PDB file of C-alpha atoms in Angstrom:
ATOM      1  CA  UNK A   1     123.759 113.473  93.538  1.00  0.00           C
ATOM      2  CA  UNK A   2     123.736 112.662  89.882  1.00  0.00           C
ATOM      3  CA  UNK A   3     121.949 113.253  86.772  1.00  0.00           C
ATOM      4  CA  UNK A   4     121.407 113.194  82.833  1.00  0.00           C
ATOM      5  CA  UNK A   5     123.129 115.534  81.183  1.00  0.00           C
ATOM      6  CA  UNK A   6     124.404 117.383  77.884  1.00  0.00           C
ATOM      7  CA  UNK A   7     126.561 119.726  77.038  1.00  0.00           C
ATOM      8  CA  UNK A   8     126.172 119.970  73.398  1.00  0.00           C
ATOM      9  CA  UNK A   9     122.717 118.930  70.736  1.00  0.00           C
ATOM     10  CA  UNK A  10     123.337 115.884  68.592  1.00  0.00           C
ATOM     11  CA  UNK A  11     121.367 112.476  69.305  1.00  0.00           C
ATOM     12  CA  UNK A  12     120.956 110.642  72.637  1.00  0.00           C
ATOM     13  CA  UNK A  13     124.107 110.009  72.381  1.00  0.00           C
ATOM     14  CA  UNK A  14     125.170 113.016  73.688  1.00  0.00           C
ATOM     15  CA  UNK A  15     123.705 112.302  76.924  1.00  0.00           C
ATOM     16  CA  UNK A  16     125.478 111.235  80.146  1.00  0.00           C
ATOM     17  CA  UNK A  17     125.397 110.210  83.746  1.00  0.00           C
ATOM     18  CA  UNK A  18     126.883 112.941  85.790  1.00  0.00           C
ATOM     19  CA  UNK A  19     128.000 114.021  89.873  1.00  0.00           C
ATOM     20  CA  UNK A  20     126.515 117.996  89.540  1.00  0.00           C
ATOM     21  CA  UNK A  21     125.912 119.927  92.706  1.00  0.00           C
ATOM     22  CA  UNK A  22     122.442 118.884  94.461  1.00  0.00           C
ATOM     23  CA  UNK A  23     120.302 122.540  95.023  1.00  0.00           C
ATOM     24  CA  UNK A  24     119.510 123.639  97.654  1.00  0.00           C
ATOM     25  CA  UNK A  25     115.224 125.176  97.957  1.00  0.00           C
ATOM     26  CA  UNK A  26     115.400 129.164  97.647  1.00  0.00           C
ATOM     27  CA  UNK A  27     112.589 131.088 100.054  1.00  0.00           C
ATOM     28  CA  UNK A  28     109.310 130.309  98.192  1.00  0.00           C
ATOM     29  CA  UNK A  29     110.892 125.872  96.213  1.00  0.00           C
ATOM     30  CA  UNK A  30     110.688 122.466  97.431  1.00  0.00           C
ATOM     31  CA  UNK A  31     113.221 119.920  97.306  1.00  0.00           C
ATOM     32  CA  UNK A  32     111.815 116.749  95.506  1.00  0.00           C
ATOM     33  CA  UNK A  33     113.831 113.378  96.335  1.00  0.00           C
ATOM     34  CA  UNK A  34     112.731 112.228  91.912  1.00  0.00           C
ATOM     35  CA  UNK A  35     112.241 108.542  92.255  1.00  0.00           C
ATOM     36  CA  UNK A  36     110.555 108.781  88.846  1.00  0.00           C
ATOM     37  CA  UNK A  37     110.579 110.989  85.923  1.00  0.00           C
ATOM     38  CA  UNK A  38     110.497 110.700  82.385  1.00  0.00           C
ATOM     39  CA  UNK A  39     111.852 111.334  78.216  1.00  0.00           C
ATOM     40  CA  UNK A  40     108.986 113.093  76.647  1.00  0.00           C
ATOM     41  CA  UNK A  41     108.593 114.250  73.040  1.00  0.00           C
ATOM     42  CA  UNK A  42     109.656 117.802  73.518  1.00  0.00           C
ATOM     43  CA  UNK A  43     112.858 116.373  75.542  1.00  0.00           C
ATOM     44  CA  UNK A  44     114.120 114.652  72.297  1.00  0.00           C
ATOM     45  CA  UNK A  45     113.218 117.832  70.688  1.00  0.00           C
ATOM     46  CA  UNK A  46     115.341 119.601  73.146  1.00  0.00           C
ATOM     47  CA  UNK A  47     117.980 116.986  73.524  1.00  0.00           C
ATOM     48  CA  UNK A  48     118.793 117.475  69.689  1.00  0.00           C
ATOM     49  CA  UNK A  49     118.230 120.897  69.120  1.00  0.00           C
ATOM     50  CA  UNK A  50     115.368 120.128  66.525  1.00  0.00           C
ATOM     51  CA  UNK A  51     113.619 122.785  64.931  1.00  0.00           C
ATOM     52  CA  UNK A  52     116.501 125.589  65.023  1.00  0.00           C
ATOM     53  CA  UNK A  53     114.279 128.350  65.369  1.00  0.00           C
ATOM     54  CA  UNK A  54     113.716 126.520  69.212  1.00  0.00           C
ATOM     55  CA  UNK A  55     117.103 127.089  70.517  1.00  0.00           C
ATOM     56  CA  UNK A  56     116.432 130.972  70.670  1.00  0.00           C
ATOM     57  CA  UNK A  57     114.549 129.943  73.767  1.00  0.00           C
ATOM     58  CA  UNK A  58     116.645 126.498  74.923  1.00  0.00           C
ATOM     59  CA  UNK A  59     120.599 127.883  73.922  1.00  0.00           C
ATOM     60  CA  UNK A  60     122.075 128.954  70.507  1.00  0.00           C
ATOM     61  CA  UNK A  61     125.667 127.302  70.005  1.00  0.00           C
ATOM     62  CA  UNK A  62     124.769 124.558  73.252  1.00  0.00           C
ATOM     63  CA  UNK A  63     121.949 124.476  75.284  1.00  0.00           C
ATOM     64  CA  UNK A  64     120.658 126.480  78.249  1.00  0.00           C
ATOM     65  CA  UNK A  65     120.329 123.913  80.403  1.00  0.00           C
ATOM     66  CA  UNK A  66     121.701 120.796  81.130  1.00  0.00           C
ATOM     67  CA  UNK A  67     119.812 118.757  82.901  1.00  0.00           C
ATOM     68  CA  UNK A  68     117.207 116.676  80.619  1.00  0.00           C
ATOM     69  CA  UNK A  69     113.971 115.804  81.521  1.00  0.00           C
ATOM     70  CA  UNK A  70     111.034 117.855  82.623  1.00  0.00           C
ATOM     71  CA  UNK A  71     108.653 115.575  84.206  1.00  0.00           C
ATOM     72  CA  UNK A  72     109.066 113.968  87.671  1.00  0.00           C
ATOM     73  CA  UNK A  73     107.331 112.744  90.865  1.00  0.00           C
ATOM     74  CA  UNK A  74     109.015 112.498  94.112  1.00  0.00           C
ATOM     75  CA  UNK A  75     108.662 113.147  98.069  1.00  0.00           C
ATOM     76  CA  UNK A  76     109.197 116.293  99.024  1.00  0.00           C
ATOM     77  CA  UNK A  77     112.343 116.460 101.602  1.00  0.00           C
ATOM     78  CA  UNK A  78     113.042 119.886 101.911  1.00  0.00           C
ATOM     79  CA  UNK A  79     110.879 123.398 102.185  1.00  0.00           C
ATOM     80  CA  UNK A  80     111.479 126.905 101.730  1.00  0.00           C
ATOM     81  CA  UNK A  81     110.283 129.022 104.725  1.00  0.00           C
ATOM     82  CA  UNK A  82     107.789 131.417 102.789  1.00  0.00           C
ATOM     83  CA  UNK A  83     106.554 127.583 101.059  1.00  0.00           C
ATOM     84  CA  UNK A  84     102.679 127.173 102.358  1.00  0.00           C
ATOM     85  CA  UNK A  85     101.427 123.971  99.770  1.00  0.00           C
ATOM     86  CA  UNK A  86     103.793 121.748 100.230  1.00  0.00           C
ATOM     87  CA  UNK A  87     105.345 119.621 103.717  1.00  0.00           C
ATOM     88  CA  UNK A  88     108.031 117.379 103.639  1.00  0.00           C
ATOM     89  CA  UNK A  89     106.302 113.505 103.750  1.00  0.00           C
ATOM     90  CA  UNK A  90     104.208 114.672 100.990  1.00  0.00           C
ATOM     91  CA  UNK A  91     104.114 112.449  97.742  1.00  0.00           C
ATOM     92  CA  UNK A  92     104.204 114.845  94.626  1.00  0.00           C
ATOM     93  CA  UNK A  93     103.850 115.367  90.829  1.00  0.00           C
ATOM     94  CA  UNK A  94     104.324 117.485  88.122  1.00  0.00           C
ATOM     95  CA  UNK A  95     106.469 119.380  86.356  1.00  0.00           C
ATOM     96  CA  UNK A  96     110.134 121.395  86.604  1.00  0.00           C
ATOM     97  CA  UNK A  97     112.861 121.258  83.730  1.00  0.00           C
ATOM     98  CA  UNK A  98     115.914 119.397  84.844  1.00  0.00           C
ATOM     99  CA  UNK A  99     113.527 116.433  86.324  1.00  0.00           C
ATOM    100  CA  UNK A 100     116.394 113.319  85.341  1.00  0.00           C
ATOM    101  CA  UNK A 101     118.021 114.197  88.067  1.00  0.00           C
ATOM    102  CA  UNK A 102     118.610 112.697  91.451  1.00  0.00           C
ATOM    103  CA  UNK A 103     116.632 116.044  93.304  1.00  0.00           C
ATOM    104  CA  UNK A 104     114.883 119.083  91.459  1.00  0.00           C
ATOM    105  CA  UNK A 105     113.810 122.265  93.263  1.00  0.00           C
ATOM    106  CA  UNK A 106     110.661 123.636  92.192  1.00  0.00           C
ATOM    107  CA  UNK A 107     109.054 126.802  93.427  1.00  0.00           C
ATOM    108  CA  UNK A 108     105.177 126.109  94.807  1.00  0.00           C
ATOM    109  CA  UNK A 109     103.990 127.692  91.517  1.00  0.00           C
ATOM    110  CA  UNK A 110     104.698 125.620  88.585  1.00  0.00           C
ATOM    111  CA  UNK A 111     102.815 123.195  87.887  1.00  0.00           C
ATOM    112  CA  UNK A 112     103.605 120.085  90.943  1.00  0.00           C
ATOM    113  CA  UNK A 113     100.360 118.466  92.686  1.00  0.00           C
ATOM    114  CA  UNK A 114      99.793 116.152  94.991  1.00  0.00           C
ATOM    115  CA  UNK A 115      99.728 112.676  93.842  1.00  0.00           C
ATOM    116  CA  UNK A 116      96.465 110.658  94.194  1.00  0.00           C
ATOM    117  CA  UNK A 117      96.353 108.131  96.326  1.00  0.00           C
ATOM    118  CA  UNK A 118      97.415 104.947  95.877  1.00  0.00           C
ATOM    119  CA  UNK A 119      99.180 105.722  92.160  1.00  0.00           C
ATOM    120  CA  UNK A 120     102.148 104.764  92.146  1.00  0.00           C
ATOM    121  CA  UNK A 121     105.457 107.421  90.947  1.00  0.00           C
ATOM    122  CA  UNK A 122     106.262 105.507  87.789  1.00  0.00           C
ATOM    123  CA  UNK A 123     101.673 105.892  86.838  1.00  0.00           C
ATOM    124  CA  UNK A 124     102.443 108.993  88.369  1.00  0.00           C
ATOM    125  CA  UNK A 125     105.341 111.131  86.740  1.00  0.00           C
ATOM    126  CA  UNK A 126     104.335 109.638  83.016  1.00  0.00           C
ATOM    127  CA  UNK A 127     100.729 111.831  83.649  1.00  0.00           C
ATOM    128  CA  UNK A 128     101.816 115.211  83.101  1.00  0.00           C
ATOM    129  CA  UNK A 129     103.347 116.612  79.941  1.00  0.00           C
ATOM    130  CA  UNK A 130     100.155 114.377  77.987  1.00  0.00           C
ATOM    131  CA  UNK A 131      97.594 116.333  80.545  1.00  0.00           C
ATOM    132  CA  UNK A 132      98.806 119.206  79.942  1.00  0.00           C
ATOM    133  CA  UNK A 133      99.368 119.851  76.594  1.00  0.00           C
ATOM    134  CA  UNK A 134      95.477 117.854  76.052  1.00  0.00           C
ATOM    135  CA  UNK A 135      94.742 120.441  78.234  1.00  0.00           C
ATOM    136  CA  UNK A 136      95.965 123.501  76.883  1.00  0.00           C
ATOM    137  CA  UNK A 137      95.203 122.474  72.392  1.00  0.00           C
ATOM    138  CA  UNK A 138      91.553 121.269  73.924  1.00  0.00           C
ATOM    139  CA  UNK A 139      91.154 125.560  75.851  1.00  0.00           C
ATOM    140  CA  UNK A 140      92.430 126.649  72.347  1.00  0.00           C
ATOM    141  CA  UNK A 141      89.270 125.266  70.184  1.00  0.00           C
ATOM    142  CA  UNK A 142      86.915 126.991  73.394  1.00  0.00           C
ATOM    143  CA  UNK A 143      83.638 125.873  75.152  1.00  0.00           C
ATOM    144  CA  UNK A 144      83.671 121.783  73.984  1.00  0.00           C
ATOM    145  CA  UNK A 145      80.198 121.139  75.475  1.00  0.00           C
ATOM    146  CA  UNK A 146      77.592 119.965  73.991  1.00  0.00           C
ATOM    147  CA  UNK A 147      80.389 119.716  70.641  1.00  0.00           C
ATOM    148  CA  UNK A 148      82.196 117.164  68.923  1.00  0.00           C
ATOM    149  CA  UNK A 149      85.136 116.164  69.019  1.00  0.00           C
ATOM    150  CA  UNK A 150      87.874 113.428  67.860  1.00  0.00           C
ATOM    151  CA  UNK A 151      90.806 112.927  69.433  1.00  0.00           C
ATOM    152  CA  UNK A 152      93.405 110.782  66.752  1.00  0.00           C
ATOM    153  CA  UNK A 153      96.095 109.006  68.102  1.00  0.00           C
ATOM    154  CA  UNK A 154      93.726 107.984  71.833  1.00  0.00           C
ATOM    155  CA  UNK A 155      96.182 105.506  73.348  1.00  0.00           C
ATOM    156  CA  UNK A 156      99.147 108.021  73.868  1.00  0.00           C
ATOM    157  CA  UNK A 157     100.172 110.317  76.098  1.00  0.00           C
ATOM    158  CA  UNK A 158      97.995 113.347  75.007  1.00  0.00           C
ATOM    159  CA  UNK A 159      95.538 111.213  73.784  1.00  0.00           C
ATOM    160  CA  UNK A 160      94.699 109.620  76.116  1.00  0.00           C
ATOM    161  CA  UNK A 161      94.746 112.661  78.429  1.00  0.00           C
ATOM    162  CA  UNK A 162      92.738 114.167  75.810  1.00  0.00           C
ATOM    163  CA  UNK A 163      89.995 112.164  75.587  1.00  0.00           C
ATOM    164  CA  UNK A 164      89.221 112.005  79.348  1.00  0.00           C
ATOM    165  CA  UNK A 165      89.989 116.169  79.978  1.00  0.00           C
ATOM    166  CA  UNK A 166      87.450 116.656  76.411  1.00  0.00           C
ATOM    167  CA  UNK A 167      84.304 113.745  78.218  1.00  0.00           C
ATOM    168  CA  UNK A 168      84.902 115.995  81.421  1.00  0.00           C
ATOM    169  CA  UNK A 169      84.048 118.746  79.860  1.00  0.00           C
ATOM    170  CA  UNK A 170      80.927 118.068  78.461  1.00  0.00           C
ATOM    171  CA  UNK A 171      82.244 116.757  74.619  1.00  0.00           C
ATOM    172  CA  UNK A 172      80.985 114.154  72.415  1.00  0.00           C
ATOM    173  CA  UNK A 173      84.328 111.939  71.716  1.00  0.00           C
ATOM    174  CA  UNK A 174      85.074 110.409  69.162  1.00  0.00           C
ATOM    175  CA  UNK A 175      88.744 108.083  69.768  1.00  0.00           C
ATOM    176  CA  UNK A 176      90.985 107.115  67.142  1.00  0.00           C
ATOM    177  CA  UNK A 177      93.501 104.369  67.656  1.00  0.00           C
ATOM    178  CA  UNK A 178      95.132 100.627  66.679  1.00  0.00           C
ATOM    179  CA  UNK A 179      93.269  97.989  66.788  1.00  0.00           C
ATOM    180  CA  UNK A 180      94.648  96.836  70.415  1.00  0.00           C
ATOM    181  CA  UNK A 181      94.224 100.019  72.352  1.00  0.00           C
ATOM    182  CA  UNK A 182      90.066 100.317  71.787  1.00  0.00           C
ATOM    183  CA  UNK A 183      88.607  98.528  74.852  1.00  0.00           C
ATOM    184  CA  UNK A 184      91.458 101.464  76.562  1.00  0.00           C
ATOM    185  CA  UNK A 185      90.070 104.183  75.217  1.00  0.00           C
ATOM    186  CA  UNK A 186      86.309 102.247  75.656  1.00  0.00           C
ATOM    187  CA  UNK A 187      87.603 102.568  79.674  1.00  0.00           C
ATOM    188  CA  UNK A 188      88.992 106.060  80.046  1.00  0.00           C
ATOM    189  CA  UNK A 189      85.346 107.948  78.564  1.00  0.00           C
ATOM    190  CA  UNK A 190      85.279 108.196  74.208  1.00  0.00           C
ATOM    191  CA  UNK A 191      81.579 107.415  73.296  1.00  0.00           C
ATOM    192  CA  UNK A 192      82.735 105.750  69.948  1.00  0.00           C
ATOM    193  CA  UNK A 193      86.161 104.020  68.663  1.00  0.00           C
ATOM    194  CA  UNK A 194      87.218 103.793  65.359  1.00  0.00           C
ATOM    195  CA  UNK A 195      90.494 101.160  64.983  1.00  0.00           C
ATOM    196  CA  UNK A 196      92.203 103.198  61.630  1.00  0.00           C
ATOM    197  CA  UNK A 197      93.681 100.186  60.668  1.00  0.00           C
ATOM    198  CA  UNK A 198      89.802  98.869  59.446  1.00  0.00           C
ATOM    199  CA  UNK A 199      88.530 102.517  59.039  1.00  0.00           C
ATOM    200  CA  UNK A 200      89.391 105.640  57.831  1.00  0.00           C
ATOM    201  CA  UNK A 201      87.192 108.192  60.379  1.00  0.00           C
ATOM    202  CA  UNK A 202      87.834 111.210  56.926  1.00  0.00           C
ATOM    203  CA  UNK A 203      85.446 108.735  54.612  1.00  0.00           C
ATOM    204  CA  UNK A 204      82.730 108.058  57.256  1.00  0.00           C
ATOM    205  CA  UNK A 205      81.316 110.798  56.249  1.00  0.00           C
ATOM    206  CA  UNK A 206      80.052 112.335  59.175  1.00  0.00           C
ATOM    207  CA  UNK A 207      81.651 115.927  60.565  1.00  0.00           C
ATOM    208  CA  UNK A 208      82.991 117.077  63.708  1.00  0.00           C
ATOM    209  CA  UNK A 209      83.094 120.047  65.399  1.00  0.00           C
ATOM    210  CA  UNK A 210      86.405 119.948  66.717  1.00  0.00           C
ATOM    211  CA  UNK A 211      89.418 116.888  65.382  1.00  0.00           C
ATOM    212  CA  UNK A 212      92.653 117.186  67.215  1.00  0.00           C
ATOM    213  CA  UNK A 213      95.465 115.217  65.886  1.00  0.00           C
ATOM    214  CA  UNK A 214      97.466 114.431  68.594  1.00  0.00           C
ATOM    215  CA  UNK A 215     100.067 112.565  67.535  1.00  0.00           C
ATOM    216  CA  UNK A 216     100.852 114.754  64.274  1.00  0.00           C
ATOM    217  CA  UNK A 217     100.957 112.294  62.136  1.00  0.00           C
ATOM    218  CA  UNK A 218      96.928 113.803  60.170  1.00  0.00           C
ATOM    219  CA  UNK A 219      96.788 116.979  58.311  1.00  0.00           C
ATOM    220  CA  UNK A 220      94.542 119.632  57.924  1.00  0.00           C
ATOM    221  CA  UNK A 221      94.242 118.981  54.731  1.00  0.00           C
ATOM    222  CA  UNK A 222      92.697 115.597  54.475  1.00  0.00           C
ATOM    223  CA  UNK A 223      90.421 116.411  57.965  1.00  0.00           C
ATOM    224  CA  UNK A 224      89.636 120.236  56.570  1.00  0.00           C
ATOM    225  CA  UNK A 225      85.975 117.969  54.389  1.00  0.00           C
ATOM    226  CA  UNK A 226      85.136 116.086  57.755  1.00  0.00           C
ATOM    227  CA  UNK A 227      85.400 120.245  60.167  1.00  0.00           C
ATOM    228  CA  UNK A 228      81.819 121.522  60.134  1.00  0.00           C
ATOM    229  CA  UNK A 229      81.853 125.160  59.329  1.00  0.00           C
ATOM    230  CA  UNK A 230      83.587 127.243  61.736  1.00  0.00           C
ATOM    231  CA  UNK A 231      85.390 123.404  63.227  1.00  0.00           C
ATOM    232  CA  UNK A 232      88.326 123.758  64.198  1.00  0.00           C
ATOM    233  CA  UNK A 233      91.931 121.296  63.558  1.00  0.00           C
ATOM    234  CA  UNK A 234      93.838 121.271  66.358  1.00  0.00           C
ATOM    235  CA  UNK A 235      97.602 119.424  66.058  1.00  0.00           C
ATOM    236  CA  UNK A 236     100.904 119.566  68.433  1.00  0.00           C
ATOM    237  CA  UNK A 237     103.611 119.375  65.220  1.00  0.00           C
ATOM    238  CA  UNK A 238     104.429 121.673  63.311  1.00  0.00           C
ATOM    239  CA  UNK A 239     104.202 119.510  59.279  1.00  0.00           C
ATOM    240  CA  UNK A 240     106.165 119.303  56.964  1.00  0.00           C
ATOM    241  CA  UNK A 241     108.558 121.835  56.142  1.00  0.00           C
ATOM    242  CA  UNK A 242     107.191 124.052  59.605  1.00  0.00           C
ATOM    243  CA  UNK A 243     103.720 124.345  57.132  1.00  0.00           C
ATOM    244  CA  UNK A 244     101.212 124.279  60.450  1.00  0.00           C
ATOM    245  CA  UNK A 245     102.227 127.822  61.565  1.00  0.00           C
ATOM    246  CA  UNK A 246     102.116 129.987  58.521  1.00  0.00           C
ATOM    247  CA  UNK A 247      98.751 126.838  58.124  1.00  0.00           C
ATOM    248  CA  UNK A 248      97.152 128.471  61.085  1.00  0.00           C
ATOM    249  CA  UNK A 249      97.299 132.177  59.727  1.00  0.00           C
ATOM    250  CA  UNK A 250      95.775 131.634  57.258  1.00  0.00           C
ATOM    251  CA  UNK A 251      93.152 129.641  58.494  1.00  0.00           C
ATOM    252  CA  UNK A 252      92.208 132.950  60.535  1.00  0.00           C
ATOM    253  CA  UNK A 253      91.489 134.977  58.114  1.00  0.00           C
ATOM    254  CA  UNK A 254      90.528 132.987  54.578  1.00  0.00           C
ATOM    255  CA  UNK A 255      87.964 130.279  54.697  1.00  0.00           C
ATOM    256  CA  UNK A 256      85.180 129.253  58.041  1.00  0.00           C
ATOM    257  CA  UNK A 257      87.394 126.259  58.927  1.00  0.00           C
ATOM    258  CA  UNK A 258      90.281 126.902  61.222  1.00  0.00           C
ATOM    259  CA  UNK A 259      94.007 124.874  61.867  1.00  0.00           C
ATOM    260  CA  UNK A 260      95.420 125.457  65.638  1.00  0.00           C
ATOM    261  CA  UNK A 261      99.012 124.612  66.353  1.00  0.00           C
ATOM    262  CA  UNK A 262      98.794 123.749  70.229  1.00  0.00           C
ATOM    263  CA  UNK A 263     101.421 125.065  72.647  1.00  0.00           C
ATOM    264  CA  UNK A 264     101.674 123.640  75.865  1.00  0.00           C
ATOM    265  CA  UNK A 265     101.206 125.794  78.511  1.00  0.00           C
ATOM    266  CA  UNK A 266     104.631 128.264  81.099  1.00  0.00           C
ATOM    267  CA  UNK A 267     105.439 126.614  84.107  1.00  0.00           C
ATOM    268  CA  UNK A 268     103.637 129.349  86.252  1.00  0.00           C
ATOM    269  CA  UNK A 269     100.459 127.348  85.215  1.00  0.00           C
ATOM    270  CA  UNK A 270      99.572 125.052  87.346  1.00  0.00           C
ATOM    271  CA  UNK A 271      97.279 122.321  84.920  1.00  0.00           C
ATOM    272  CA  UNK A 272      98.289 118.990  86.641  1.00  0.00           C
ATOM    273  CA  UNK A 273      96.825 119.974  90.015  1.00  0.00           C
ATOM    274  CA  UNK A 274      94.052 121.057  88.165  1.00  0.00           C
ATOM    275  CA  UNK A 275      93.163 117.856  87.251  1.00  0.00           C
ATOM    276  CA  UNK A 276      93.731 116.499  90.818  1.00  0.00           C
ATOM    277  CA  UNK A 277      91.495 118.223  92.528  1.00  0.00           C
ATOM    278  CA  UNK A 278      88.761 117.745  90.167  1.00  0.00           C
ATOM    279  CA  UNK A 279      88.478 114.403  90.786  1.00  0.00           C
ATOM    280  CA  UNK A 280      89.677 113.366  86.568  1.00  0.00           C
ATOM    281  CA  UNK A 281      90.214 109.577  86.460  1.00  0.00           C
ATOM    282  CA  UNK A 282      94.117 109.342  85.397  1.00  0.00           C
ATOM    283  CA  UNK A 283      94.957 106.744  82.839  1.00  0.00           C
ATOM    284  CA  UNK A 284      97.842 104.097  84.097  1.00  0.00           C
ATOM    285  CA  UNK A 285      98.647 103.554  79.769  1.00  0.00           C
ATOM    286  CA  UNK A 286     101.168 106.572  79.154  1.00  0.00           C
ATOM    287  CA  UNK A 287     104.519 105.896  78.420  1.00  0.00           C
ATOM    288  CA  UNK A 288     107.168 104.126  80.412  1.00  0.00           C
ATOM    289  CA  UNK A 289     108.792 105.549  82.986  1.00  0.00           C
ATOM    290  CA  UNK A 290     112.612 106.043  84.455  1.00  0.00           C
ATOM    291  CA  UNK A 291     113.236 105.309  87.454  1.00  0.00           C
ATOM    292  CA  UNK A 292     115.712 106.669  89.837  1.00  0.00           C
ATOM    293  CA  UNK A 293     118.165 105.841  92.340  1.00  0.00           C
ATOM    294  CA  UNK A 294     118.411 102.444  94.037  1.00  0.00           C
ATOM    295  CA  UNK A 295     120.981  99.931  96.002  1.00  0.00           C
ATOM    296  CA  UNK A 296     121.462 100.312  91.030  1.00  0.00           C
ATOM    297  CA  UNK A 297     121.339 103.210  89.461  1.00  0.00           C
ATOM    298  CA  UNK A 298     120.137 102.945  85.812  1.00  0.00           C
ATOM    299  CA  UNK A 299     118.920 105.791  83.655  1.00  0.00           C
ATOM    300  CA  UNK A 300     116.639 103.741  80.962  1.00  0.00           C
ATOM    301  CA  UNK A 301     114.622 106.086  78.888  1.00  0.00           C
ATOM    302  CA  UNK A 302     111.921 105.585  76.619  1.00  0.00           C
ATOM    303  CA  UNK A 303     110.518 108.145  73.581  1.00  0.00           C
ATOM    304  CA  UNK A 304     107.848 109.421  74.310  1.00  0.00           C
ATOM    305  CA  UNK A 305     104.790 106.965  72.181  1.00  0.00           C
ATOM    306  CA  UNK A 306     106.773 104.109  72.630  1.00  0.00           C
ATOM    307  CA  UNK A 307     104.465 101.317  73.409  1.00  0.00           C
ATOM    308  CA  UNK A 308     104.555  98.183  75.681  1.00  0.00           C
ATOM    309  CA  UNK A 309     108.613  99.432  76.765  1.00  0.00           C
ATOM    310  CA  UNK A 310     110.232  98.987  73.666  1.00  0.00           C
ATOM    311  CA  UNK A 311     112.892 101.915  72.763  1.00  0.00           C
ATOM    312  CA  UNK A 312     112.463 103.706  69.292  1.00  0.00           C
ATOM    313  CA  UNK A 313     115.363 104.383  67.592  1.00  0.00           C
ATOM    314  CA  UNK A 314     115.487 107.895  67.100  1.00  0.00           C
ATOM    315  CA  UNK A 315     114.412 108.070  71.748  1.00  0.00           C
ATOM    316  CA  UNK A 316     117.029 108.457  74.797  1.00  0.00           C
ATOM    317  CA  UNK A 317     118.867 105.493  76.070  1.00  0.00           C
ATOM    318  CA  UNK A 318     121.578 105.118  78.709  1.00  0.00           C
ATOM    319  CA  UNK A 319     122.016 102.684  81.617  1.00  0.00           C
ATOM    320  CA  UNK A 320     124.595 103.133  84.372  1.00  0.00           C
ATOM    321  CA  UNK A 321     124.249  99.820  86.601  1.00  0.00           C
TER     322      UNK A 321
END
């Protein structure tokens, strides 16, 4: 089979399309023919080997896992004898390392779920990481029923999912995004929307229980006065000079407002399945997906957060026709 691989850390040029051995499912695994996959912000970090301390998990000198990617949507083509949750022919989507390939083997215990009816493979593949990351981050804030939350960056992969999760859990949601995405944020369930090109929500005199920075472009320092006592600022980025972990520790013991780093759920959880089973609305406005296979096979990978199909300079890009 063909897959996007990298044998060393570095810029997008380290990626190449290669022929690799097709995996064979173990007793408790399913074999999925991948119809669509994506590239996330995490994938870009793994490819580059940044931050450096993350190499303790991904491989110190070179990547432990050669095949890139983590999000996928496709069709189950084989199952192990111990598999009970899926059958051949099921259309599935979820998260599994090595997803930028034509086939992926996955234990039935990873975040893998049946695709909602009427959803395309491209739409399904682009949902998983944002939904899982947003859910994990919001769980860290505790019960949300009746509380107020700001989602900053509400039109991206994590942000669109966060708006929907927060509304589902009963929060009053203020979505912050640019002008062209205000209607999108409203359609996802936001109670209020703020256009950040015209208004700074930190200067409107209001306070909130939770402020969730879904794009890593705000800071606890700037948002602190907009938090209620015992309020929480959640970020998805390590911050300048990796200050965010230190800040999270300090605010745990000092002051009445907290900073927290959102950590995505591991493969052993099933957040994607939870979202599908509980009938949550699935957004079609996540990052562009990457199609795998077909007569003219191609890999076109866009940096997480790119809009209108445009690739950012620090993203992956590879095409083979």
